[in-house]
Amino acid sequence: MGRSPCCSKEGLNRGAWTALEDKILTDHIKVHGEGRWRNLPKRAGLKRCGKSCRLRWLNYLRPDIKRGNISADEEELIIKLHKLLGNRWSLIAGRLPGRTDNEIKNYWNTNLSKRVSDRQKSPAAPSKKPEAARRGTAGNGNANGNGSGSSSTHVVRTRATRCSKVFINPHHYTQNRDPKPSSTCSNHGDHQESKTMNELLLPIMSESENEGTTDHISSDFTFDFNMGEFCLSDLLNSDFCDVNELNYSNGFDSSPSPDQPPVDFSDEMLKEWTTAACSHQSAASNLQSLPPFIENGIE
DNA sequence: AAGTCTCACAACCGCGTGGAT
DNA sequence: CATCCACGCGGTTGTGAGACT
Protein backbone atom coordinates (compact mmCIF):
# COMPACT_ATOMS: atom_id res chain seq x y z
CA MET A 1 0.00 0.00 0.00
CA GLY A 2 1.83 3.02 1.20
CA ARG A 3 0.97 6.60 1.11
CA SER A 4 0.46 8.41 -2.13
CA PRO A 5 3.26 10.83 -2.90
CA CYS A 6 2.76 14.43 -1.93
CA CYS A 7 2.95 15.41 -5.56
CA SER A 8 3.77 14.00 -8.91
CA LYS A 9 7.52 13.76 -9.26
CA GLU A 10 7.42 13.78 -13.01
CA GLY A 11 9.15 16.72 -14.59
CA LEU A 12 10.19 18.18 -11.28
CA ASN A 13 13.65 19.34 -10.38
CA ARG A 14 15.38 17.60 -7.53
CA GLY A 15 18.57 18.09 -5.62
CA ALA A 16 20.31 21.35 -4.97
CA TRP A 17 18.45 24.56 -5.58
CA THR A 18 19.76 27.05 -8.08
CA ALA A 19 20.08 30.76 -7.38
CA LEU A 20 17.30 31.41 -9.83
CA GLU A 21 14.94 29.02 -8.11
CA ASP A 22 15.79 30.62 -4.79
CA LYS A 23 14.99 34.03 -6.18
CA ILE A 24 11.70 32.92 -7.67
CA LEU A 25 10.63 31.31 -4.43
CA THR A 26 11.72 34.24 -2.30
CA ASP A 27 10.01 36.77 -4.53
CA HIS A 28 6.84 34.76 -4.61
CA ILE A 29 6.68 34.40 -0.84
CA LYS A 30 7.44 38.08 -0.37
CA VAL A 31 4.42 38.90 -2.45
CA HIS A 32 1.99 36.16 -1.51
CA GLY A 33 3.22 35.06 1.87
CA GLU A 34 3.89 31.60 3.23
CA GLY A 35 1.46 28.72 3.14
CA ARG A 36 -0.44 26.73 0.56
CA TRP A 37 2.77 25.02 -0.30
CA ARG A 38 1.23 22.42 -2.52
CA ASN A 39 0.01 25.00 -4.99
CA LEU A 40 2.93 27.33 -4.59
CA PRO A 41 5.24 25.79 -7.22
CA LYS A 42 2.57 26.05 -9.88
CA ARG A 43 1.71 29.62 -8.95
CA ALA A 44 5.35 30.65 -8.73
CA GLY A 45 6.40 28.76 -11.84
CA LEU A 46 8.80 26.46 -10.07
CA LYS A 47 9.46 22.89 -11.08
CA ARG A 48 9.61 21.71 -7.51
CA CYS A 49 7.19 19.97 -5.22
CA GLY A 50 5.55 22.07 -2.55
CA LYS A 51 7.23 20.16 0.18
CA SER A 52 10.61 20.97 -1.26
CA CYS A 53 9.70 24.65 -1.52
CA ARG A 54 8.58 24.75 2.06
CA LEU A 55 11.78 23.12 3.25
CA ARG A 56 13.96 25.40 1.18
CA TRP A 57 12.21 28.45 2.54
CA LEU A 58 12.15 27.38 6.15
CA ASN A 59 15.68 26.05 6.30
CA TYR A 60 17.53 28.39 4.04
CA LEU A 61 15.77 31.37 2.48
CA ARG A 62 13.82 32.80 5.37
CA PRO A 63 15.19 36.28 6.11
CA ASP A 64 15.38 35.78 9.87
CA ILE A 65 17.64 32.76 9.65
CA LYS A 66 20.88 33.17 11.48
CA ARG A 67 23.62 31.64 9.46
CA GLY A 68 27.07 30.84 10.71
CA ASN A 69 28.65 29.06 13.57
CA ILE A 70 26.75 27.89 16.56
CA SER A 71 28.01 29.68 19.62
CA ALA A 72 29.07 28.00 22.83
CA ASP A 73 25.97 29.33 24.56
CA GLU A 74 23.73 27.96 21.88
CA GLU A 75 25.56 24.68 22.02
CA GLU A 76 25.06 24.32 25.75
CA LEU A 77 21.43 25.19 25.31
CA ILE A 78 21.00 22.55 22.66
CA ILE A 79 22.59 19.94 24.86
CA LYS A 80 20.40 20.78 27.80
CA LEU A 81 17.27 20.94 25.72
CA HIS A 82 18.08 17.66 24.08
CA LYS A 83 18.43 16.04 27.47
CA LEU A 84 15.04 17.37 28.34
CA LEU A 85 13.16 16.94 25.10
CA GLY A 86 14.99 14.27 23.17
CA ASN A 87 14.91 14.58 19.41
CA ARG A 88 12.21 17.20 19.40
CA TRP A 89 14.22 19.35 17.03
CA SER A 90 11.49 21.82 16.26
CA LEU A 91 10.94 22.53 19.93
CA ILE A 92 14.66 22.90 20.49
CA ALA A 93 14.92 25.18 17.49
CA GLY A 94 12.13 27.26 18.94
CA ARG A 95 14.45 28.17 21.76
CA LEU A 96 17.20 29.27 19.42
CA PRO A 97 16.06 32.27 17.41
CA GLY A 98 17.27 32.14 13.85
CA ARG A 99 18.19 28.48 13.99
CA THR A 100 16.23 25.81 12.17
CA ASP A 101 15.35 22.36 13.36
CA ASN A 102 17.27 20.90 10.45
CA GLU A 103 20.38 22.85 11.33
CA ILE A 104 20.21 21.83 14.95
CA LYS A 105 19.55 18.24 14.03
CA ASN A 106 22.54 18.19 11.73
CA TYR A 107 24.74 19.89 14.28
CA TRP A 108 23.69 17.41 16.90
CA ASN A 109 24.31 14.44 14.67
CA THR A 110 27.69 15.60 13.50
CA ASN A 111 29.07 17.22 16.62
CA LEU A 112 27.16 17.10 19.82
CA SER A 113 25.95 13.53 20.03
CA LYS A 114 29.50 12.26 19.96
CA ARG A 115 30.74 14.88 22.34
CA VAL A 116 27.94 14.34 24.81
CA SER A 117 28.52 10.61 24.86
CA ASP A 118 32.23 11.24 25.33
CA ARG A 119 31.49 13.59 28.15
CA GLN A 120 29.32 10.98 29.80
CA LYS A 121 32.11 8.46 29.58
CA SER A 122 34.63 10.90 31.05
CA PRO A 123 32.71 13.67 32.77
CA ALA A 124 35.88 15.49 33.80
CA ALA A 125 36.91 16.06 30.23
CA PRO A 126 36.37 19.67 29.23
CA SER A 127 33.97 20.34 26.45
CA LYS A 128 35.44 21.42 23.19
CA LYS A 129 34.41 24.67 21.63
CA PRO A 130 32.24 24.34 18.58
CA GLU A 131 34.82 25.26 15.99
CA ALA A 132 37.39 22.96 17.44
CA ALA A 133 35.00 20.12 16.94
CA ARG A 134 34.33 20.93 13.34
CA ARG A 135 35.84 19.37 10.31
CA GLY A 136 38.50 16.85 10.98
CA THR A 137 38.35 16.84 14.73
CA ALA A 138 34.88 15.70 15.54
CA GLY A 139 35.66 12.23 14.33
CA ASN A 140 32.09 11.17 13.98
CA GLY A 141 31.25 9.93 10.58
CA ASN A 142 28.05 8.39 11.72
CA ALA A 143 25.40 9.81 9.51
CA ASN A 144 22.90 7.66 11.30
CA GLY A 145 23.99 8.81 14.69
CA ASN A 146 20.75 10.50 15.40
CA GLY A 147 21.50 10.53 19.08
CA SER A 148 18.15 9.18 19.99
CA GLY A 149 17.94 7.74 23.39
CA SER A 150 21.44 7.16 24.50
CA SER A 151 22.11 10.58 25.90
CA SER A 152 18.61 11.44 26.87
CA THR A 153 18.59 10.71 30.52
CA HIS A 154 15.35 12.37 31.51
CA VAL A 155 13.52 13.00 28.34
CA VAL A 156 10.16 14.58 28.79
CA ARG A 157 7.46 13.53 26.43
CA THR A 158 5.03 16.23 25.59
CA ARG A 159 1.81 14.38 25.13
CA ALA A 160 -0.42 14.88 28.11
CA THR A 161 -3.16 12.59 26.94
CA ARG A 162 -1.35 9.39 27.73
CA CYS A 163 -1.10 10.33 31.36
CA SER A 164 -4.77 10.75 32.00
CA LYS A 165 -4.88 7.74 34.25
CA VAL A 166 -2.95 7.22 37.42
CA PHE A 167 -2.81 4.08 39.41
CA ILE A 168 -3.14 4.70 43.08
CA ASN A 169 -2.20 2.35 45.81
CA PRO A 170 -4.33 3.39 48.77
CA HIS A 171 -2.05 1.74 51.30
CA HIS A 172 0.95 3.53 49.99
CA TYR A 173 -0.97 6.72 49.95
CA THR A 174 -2.23 6.49 53.49
CA GLN A 175 1.22 5.62 54.75
CA ASN A 176 2.82 8.59 53.10
CA ARG A 177 -0.01 10.99 53.38
CA ASP A 178 1.08 14.41 54.42
CA PRO A 179 -1.30 17.32 54.81
CA LYS A 180 1.40 19.58 53.52
CA PRO A 181 2.34 19.37 49.91
CA SER A 182 5.41 17.33 49.38
CA SER A 183 8.68 18.95 48.48
CA THR A 184 8.65 17.33 45.09
CA CYS A 185 5.25 18.55 44.14
CA SER A 186 5.05 21.97 45.60
CA ASN A 187 6.90 24.78 47.36
CA HIS A 188 6.82 27.06 44.41
CA GLY A 189 4.38 29.73 45.35
CA ASP A 190 1.01 28.55 44.25
CA HIS A 191 0.05 25.33 45.93
CA GLN A 192 -3.33 25.18 44.40
CA GLU A 193 -2.66 22.12 42.31
CA SER A 194 -1.33 20.07 45.18
CA LYS A 195 -4.14 21.15 47.41
CA THR A 196 -6.61 20.23 44.81
CA MET A 197 -5.06 16.84 44.46
CA ASN A 198 -5.17 16.27 48.20
CA GLU A 199 -8.64 17.63 48.52
CA LEU A 200 -9.71 15.35 45.80
CA LEU A 201 -8.16 12.23 47.20
CA LEU A 202 -8.40 12.61 50.94
CA PRO A 203 -12.17 12.23 51.08
CA ILE A 204 -11.87 9.06 49.10
CA MET A 205 -9.33 7.65 51.49
CA SER A 206 -11.14 8.89 54.55
CA GLU A 207 -14.39 7.44 53.41
CA SER A 208 -12.82 4.07 53.07
CA GLU A 209 -11.15 4.28 56.43
CA ASN A 210 -14.24 5.56 58.23
CA GLU A 211 -16.15 2.62 57.01
CA GLY A 212 -13.63 0.56 58.86
CA THR A 213 -13.15 -1.66 55.93
CA THR A 214 -9.90 -1.49 54.22
CA ASP A 215 -10.57 -4.71 52.47
CA HIS A 216 -12.41 -3.21 49.62
CA ILE A 217 -9.60 -0.88 48.90
CA SER A 218 -6.95 -3.46 49.27
CA SER A 219 -6.30 -3.51 45.60
CA ASP A 220 -5.15 -0.67 43.45
CA PHE A 221 -7.72 1.23 41.53
CA THR A 222 -7.53 3.49 38.59
CA PHE A 223 -8.48 7.07 38.79
CA ASP A 224 -9.19 9.34 35.93
CA PHE A 225 -8.10 12.90 36.07
CA ASN A 226 -6.93 15.62 33.82
CA MET A 227 -3.21 16.10 34.09
CA GLY A 228 -3.55 19.72 33.13
CA GLU A 229 -5.77 20.45 36.07
CA PHE A 230 -3.53 19.18 38.76
CA CYS A 231 0.13 18.91 38.18
CA LEU A 232 1.33 21.09 35.34
CA SER A 233 2.61 23.93 37.41
CA ASP A 234 4.29 21.53 39.75
CA LEU A 235 5.93 19.78 36.89
CA LEU A 236 7.12 23.04 35.46
CA ASN A 237 8.61 24.08 38.74
CA SER A 238 10.03 20.75 39.67
CA ASP A 239 13.72 20.17 39.80
CA PHE A 240 13.29 16.88 37.92
CA CYS A 241 15.90 15.30 40.11
CA ASP A 242 13.98 12.10 39.93
CA VAL A 243 11.43 11.98 37.21
CA ASN A 244 10.00 8.66 38.29
CA GLU A 245 9.49 9.89 41.79
CA LEU A 246 7.95 13.06 40.58
CA ASN A 247 5.78 11.25 38.17
CA TYR A 248 3.54 9.87 40.82
CA SER A 249 4.51 11.83 43.84
CA ASN A 250 2.66 11.98 47.13
CA GLY A 251 2.91 8.25 47.38
CA PHE A 252 1.02 7.41 44.24
CA ASP A 253 2.22 4.24 42.74
CA SER A 254 2.83 4.20 39.09
CA SER A 255 0.72 2.11 36.86
CA PRO A 256 1.65 -1.54 36.81
CA SER A 257 1.81 -1.28 33.07
CA PRO A 258 5.48 -1.37 32.12
CA ASP A 259 4.96 0.84 29.12
CA GLN A 260 3.48 3.64 31.11
CA PRO A 261 5.32 6.75 30.01
CA PRO A 262 7.23 8.63 32.66
CA VAL A 263 6.14 12.23 32.45
CA ASP A 264 3.94 13.67 29.79
CA PHE A 265 3.87 17.37 29.15
CA SER A 266 1.38 19.07 27.00
CA ASP A 267 2.80 20.52 23.83
CA GLU A 268 0.81 23.59 24.67
CA MET A 269 2.89 24.15 27.75
CA LEU A 270 6.21 23.76 26.05
CA LYS A 271 5.17 25.90 23.14
CA GLU A 272 4.10 28.62 25.49
CA TRP A 273 7.42 28.50 27.19
CA THR A 274 9.24 28.35 23.89
CA THR A 275 7.37 31.23 22.36
CA ALA A 276 7.86 33.43 25.35
CA ALA A 277 11.56 32.80 25.35
CA CYS A 278 11.98 33.51 21.67
CA SER A 279 11.60 37.19 22.27
CA HIS A 280 14.94 37.21 24.01
CA GLN A 281 17.86 38.74 22.23
CA SER A 282 20.45 36.04 22.46
CA ALA A 283 21.05 32.46 23.29
CA ALA A 284 22.68 33.60 26.48
CA SER A 285 19.54 35.28 27.65
CA ASN A 286 17.60 32.22 26.64
CA LEU A 287 19.88 30.18 28.77
CA GLN A 288 19.24 32.42 31.72
CA SER A 289 15.54 32.26 31.19
CA LEU A 290 15.42 28.52 31.23
CA PRO A 291 13.00 27.11 33.67
CA PRO A 292 14.46 25.62 36.81
CA PHE A 293 13.95 22.10 35.62
CA ILE A 294 16.58 22.57 32.97
CA GLU A 295 19.01 24.59 34.98
CA ASN A 296 18.95 22.44 38.04
CA GLY A 297 17.59 19.11 37.25
CA ILE A 298 19.37 17.82 34.21
CA GLU A 299 23.01 17.28 34.78
C1' DA B 1 49.02 15.60 -8.24
C1' DA B 2 45.64 12.07 -7.91
C1' DG B 3 42.78 9.04 -5.50
C1' DT B 4 40.34 7.96 -1.33
C1' DC B 5 38.26 8.97 2.95
C1' DT B 6 35.64 11.68 6.13
C1' DC B 7 32.65 15.14 7.39
C1' DA B 8 28.98 18.64 7.21
C1' DC B 9 24.88 20.01 5.54
C1' DA B 10 21.09 20.39 2.21
C1' DA B 11 17.44 17.85 0.66
C1' DC B 12 14.33 13.98 0.53
C1' DC B 13 11.00 10.70 2.43
C1' DG B 14 7.40 8.69 5.15
C1' DC B 15 4.40 9.28 8.81
C1' DG B 16 1.53 11.67 12.31
C1' DT B 17 -1.57 15.32 13.35
C1' DG B 18 -5.13 18.60 13.04
C1' DG B 19 -8.38 21.27 10.50
C1' DA B 20 -11.86 21.38 6.90
C1' DT B 21 -15.60 19.30 4.64
C1' DC C 1 -18.36 10.59 12.54
C1' DA C 2 -15.50 9.60 8.62
C1' DT C 3 -12.59 11.06 5.11
C1' DC C 4 -9.47 14.06 2.84
C1' DC C 5 -5.91 17.26 2.61
C1' DA C 6 -2.16 20.26 3.97
C1' DC C 7 1.34 20.83 6.89
C1' DG C 8 4.98 19.81 10.19
C1' DC C 9 8.26 16.73 12.13
C1' DG C 10 12.03 13.50 12.62
C1' DG C 11 14.88 10.05 10.35
C1' DT C 12 17.67 9.17 6.49
C1' DT C 13 20.24 9.87 2.26
C1' DG C 14 23.01 12.27 -1.24
C1' DT C 15 26.61 15.17 -2.37
C1' DG C 16 30.22 18.59 -2.32
C1' DA C 17 34.41 19.91 -0.17
C1' DG C 18 38.29 19.50 2.75
C1' DA C 19 41.69 16.23 4.82
C1' DC C 20 44.57 12.56 4.32
C1' DT C 21 47.63 9.15 2.07
PDB file of C-alpha atoms in Angstrom, chain A residues 36-152:
ATOM      1  CA  ARG A  36      -0.444  26.725   0.558  1.00  0.00           C
ATOM      2  CA  TRP A  37       2.775  25.020  -0.305  1.00  0.00           C
ATOM      3  CA  ARG A  38       1.231  22.418  -2.519  1.00  0.00           C
ATOM      4  CA  ASN A  39       0.006  24.997  -4.986  1.00  0.00           C
ATOM      5  CA  LEU A  40       2.926  27.329  -4.594  1.00  0.00           C
ATOM      6  CA  PRO A  41       5.238  25.794  -7.220  1.00  0.00           C
ATOM      7  CA  LYS A  42       2.573  26.053  -9.883  1.00  0.00           C
ATOM      8  CA  ARG A  43       1.715  29.620  -8.951  1.00  0.00           C
ATOM      9  CA  ALA A  44       5.352  30.645  -8.734  1.00  0.00           C
ATOM     10  CA  GLY A  45       6.397  28.761 -11.836  1.00  0.00           C
ATOM     11  CA  LEU A  46       8.798  26.462 -10.071  1.00  0.00           C
ATOM     12  CA  LYS A  47       9.457  22.888 -11.085  1.00  0.00           C
ATOM     13  CA  ARG A  48       9.607  21.714  -7.509  1.00  0.00           C
ATOM     14  CA  CYS A  49       7.188  19.974  -5.219  1.00  0.00           C
ATOM     15  CA  GLY A  50       5.548  22.068  -2.548  1.00  0.00           C
ATOM     16  CA  LYS A  51       7.231  20.162   0.184  1.00  0.00           C
ATOM     17  CA  SER A  52      10.614  20.969  -1.258  1.00  0.00           C
ATOM     18  CA  CYS A  53       9.696  24.648  -1.515  1.00  0.00           C
ATOM     19  CA  ARG A  54       8.582  24.754   2.065  1.00  0.00           C
ATOM     20  CA  LEU A  55      11.784  23.118   3.252  1.00  0.00           C
ATOM     21  CA  ARG A  56      13.965  25.397   1.184  1.00  0.00           C
ATOM     22  CA  TRP A  57      12.215  28.454   2.541  1.00  0.00           C
ATOM     23  CA  LEU A  58      12.151  27.380   6.152  1.00  0.00           C
ATOM     24  CA  ASN A  59      15.676  26.052   6.297  1.00  0.00           C
ATOM     25  CA  TYR A  60      17.530  28.394   4.040  1.00  0.00           C
ATOM     26  CA  LEU A  61      15.775  31.372   2.475  1.00  0.00           C
ATOM     27  CA  ARG A  62      13.820  32.799   5.367  1.00  0.00           C
ATOM     28  CA  PRO A  63      15.187  36.278   6.112  1.00  0.00           C
ATOM     29  CA  ASP A  64      15.384  35.776   9.866  1.00  0.00           C
ATOM     30  CA  ILE A  65      17.638  32.762   9.648  1.00  0.00           C
ATOM     31  CA  LYS A  66      20.880  33.174  11.480  1.00  0.00           C
ATOM     32  CA  ARG A  67      23.624  31.644   9.458  1.00  0.00           C
ATOM     33  CA  GLY A  68      27.066  30.844  10.705  1.00  0.00           C
ATOM     34  CA  ASN A  69      28.651  29.058  13.575  1.00  0.00           C
ATOM     35  CA  ILE A  70      26.754  27.887  16.563  1.00  0.00           C
ATOM     36  CA  SER A  71      28.011  29.683  19.620  1.00  0.00           C
ATOM     37  CA  ALA A  72      29.073  28.000  22.833  1.00  0.00           C
ATOM     38  CA  ASP A  73      25.973  29.327  24.557  1.00  0.00           C
ATOM     39  CA  GLU A  74      23.729  27.961  21.881  1.00  0.00           C
ATOM     40  CA  GLU A  75      25.559  24.676  22.019  1.00  0.00           C
ATOM     41  CA  GLU A  76      25.064  24.315  25.749  1.00  0.00           C
ATOM     42  CA  LEU A  77      21.434  25.189  25.311  1.00  0.00           C
ATOM     43  CA  ILE A  78      20.998  22.553  22.660  1.00  0.00           C
ATOM     44  CA  ILE A  79      22.587  19.943  24.860  1.00  0.00           C
ATOM     45  CA  LYS A  80      20.395  20.778  27.795  1.00  0.00           C
ATOM     46  CA  LEU A  81      17.267  20.937  25.724  1.00  0.00           C
ATOM     47  CA  HIS A  82      18.083  17.660  24.080  1.00  0.00           C
ATOM     48  CA  LYS A  83      18.430  16.037  27.466  1.00  0.00           C
ATOM     49  CA  LEU A  84      15.038  17.368  28.342  1.00  0.00           C
ATOM     50  CA  LEU A  85      13.163  16.935  25.099  1.00  0.00           C
ATOM     51  CA  GLY A  86      14.986  14.269  23.171  1.00  0.00           C
ATOM     52  CA  ASN A  87      14.913  14.582  19.409  1.00  0.00           C
ATOM     53  CA  ARG A  88      12.210  17.203  19.396  1.00  0.00           C
ATOM     54  CA  TRP A  89      14.216  19.351  17.034  1.00  0.00           C
ATOM     55  CA  SER A  90      11.494  21.820  16.264  1.00  0.00           C
ATOM     56  CA  LEU A  91      10.943  22.534  19.928  1.00  0.00           C
ATOM     57  CA  ILE A  92      14.655  22.897  20.491  1.00  0.00           C
ATOM     58  CA  ALA A  93      14.915  25.177  17.487  1.00  0.00           C
ATOM     59  CA  GLY A  94      12.127  27.256  18.944  1.00  0.00           C
ATOM     60  CA  ARG A  95      14.454  28.170  21.761  1.00  0.00           C
ATOM     61  CA  LEU A  96      17.202  29.274  19.417  1.00  0.00           C
ATOM     62  CA  PRO A  97      16.065  32.269  17.406  1.00  0.00           C
ATOM     63  CA  GLY A  98      17.266  32.136  13.846  1.00  0.00           C
ATOM     64  CA  ARG A  99      18.186  28.481  13.991  1.00  0.00           C
ATOM     65  CA  THR A 100      16.233  25.808  12.174  1.00  0.00           C
ATOM     66  CA  ASP A 101      15.351  22.363  13.357  1.00  0.00           C
ATOM     67  CA  ASN A 102      17.272  20.904  10.446  1.00  0.00           C
ATOM     68  CA  GLU A 103      20.385  22.851  11.335  1.00  0.00           C
ATOM     69  CA  ILE A 104      20.212  21.827  14.953  1.00  0.00           C
ATOM     70  CA  LYS A 105      19.548  18.245  14.031  1.00  0.00           C
ATOM     71  CA  ASN A 106      22.541  18.191  11.734  1.00  0.00           C
ATOM     72  CA  TYR A 107      24.741  19.894  14.284  1.00  0.00           C
ATOM     73  CA  TRP A 108      23.695  17.415  16.897  1.00  0.00           C
ATOM     74  CA  ASN A 109      24.311  14.440  14.672  1.00  0.00           C
ATOM     75  CA  THR A 110      27.688  15.601  13.495  1.00  0.00           C
ATOM     76  CA  ASN A 111      29.069  17.224  16.622  1.00  0.00           C
ATOM     77  CA  LEU A 112      27.158  17.103  19.821  1.00  0.00           C
ATOM     78  CA  SER A 113      25.953  13.531  20.034  1.00  0.00           C
ATOM     79  CA  LYS A 114      29.498  12.261  19.955  1.00  0.00           C
ATOM     80  CA  ARG A 115      30.742  14.879  22.340  1.00  0.00           C
ATOM     81  CA  VAL A 116      27.945  14.338  24.808  1.00  0.00           C
ATOM     82  CA  SER A 117      28.523  10.610  24.863  1.00  0.00           C
ATOM     83  CA  ASP A 118      32.231  11.244  25.330  1.00  0.00           C
ATOM     84  CA  ARG A 119      31.489  13.594  28.151  1.00  0.00           C
ATOM     85  CA  GLN A 120      29.319  10.984  29.805  1.00  0.00           C
ATOM     86  CA  LYS A 121      32.112   8.458  29.583  1.00  0.00           C
ATOM     87  CA  SER A 122      34.633  10.896  31.050  1.00  0.00           C
ATOM     88  CA  PRO A 123      32.712  13.673  32.766  1.00  0.00           C
ATOM     89  CA  ALA A 124      35.875  15.491  33.798  1.00  0.00           C
ATOM     90  CA  ALA A 125      36.914  16.057  30.225  1.00  0.00           C
ATOM     91  CA  PRO A 126      36.374  19.668  29.231  1.00  0.00           C
ATOM     92  CA  SER A 127      33.968  20.336  26.450  1.00  0.00           C
ATOM     93  CA  LYS A 128      35.442  21.419  23.186  1.00  0.00           C
ATOM     94  CA  LYS A 129      34.415  24.666  21.633  1.00  0.00           C
ATOM     95  CA  PRO A 130      32.239  24.341  18.578  1.00  0.00           C
ATOM     96  CA  GLU A 131      34.821  25.265  15.987  1.00  0.00           C
ATOM     97  CA  ALA A 132      37.393  22.956  17.435  1.00  0.00           C
ATOM     98  CA  ALA A 133      34.999  20.124  16.943  1.00  0.00           C
ATOM     99  CA  ARG A 134      34.325  20.930  13.344  1.00  0.00           C
ATOM    100  CA  ARG A 135      35.840  19.370  10.307  1.00  0.00           C
ATOM    101  CA  GLY A 136      38.500  16.847  10.979  1.00  0.00           C
ATOM    102  CA  THR A 137      38.345  16.843  14.731  1.00  0.00           C
ATOM    103  CA  ALA A 138      34.878  15.696  15.539  1.00  0.00           C
ATOM    104  CA  GLY A 139      35.661  12.234  14.327  1.00  0.00           C
ATOM    105  CA  ASN A 140      32.085  11.174  13.983  1.00  0.00           C
ATOM    106  CA  GLY A 141      31.253   9.927  10.583  1.00  0.00           C
ATOM    107  CA  ASN A 142      28.052   8.386  11.721  1.00  0.00           C
ATOM    108  CA  ALA A 143      25.403   9.811   9.514  1.00  0.00           C
ATOM    109  CA  ASN A 144      22.896   7.664  11.301  1.00  0.00           C
ATOM    110  CA  GLY A 145      23.989   8.806  14.694  1.00  0.00           C
ATOM    111  CA  ASN A 146      20.749  10.504  15.405  1.00  0.00           C
ATOM    112  CA  GLY A 147      21.496  10.532  19.082  1.00  0.00           C
ATOM    113  CA  SER A 148      18.154   9.178  19.988  1.00  0.00           C
ATOM    114  CA  GLY A 149      17.945   7.742  23.388  1.00  0.00           C
ATOM    115  CA  SER A 150      21.442   7.160  24.501  1.00  0.00           C
ATOM    116  CA  SER A 151      22.107  10.577  25.902  1.00  0.00           C
ATOM    117  CA  SER A 152      18.607  11.443  26.873  1.00  0.00           C
TER     118      SER A 152
END
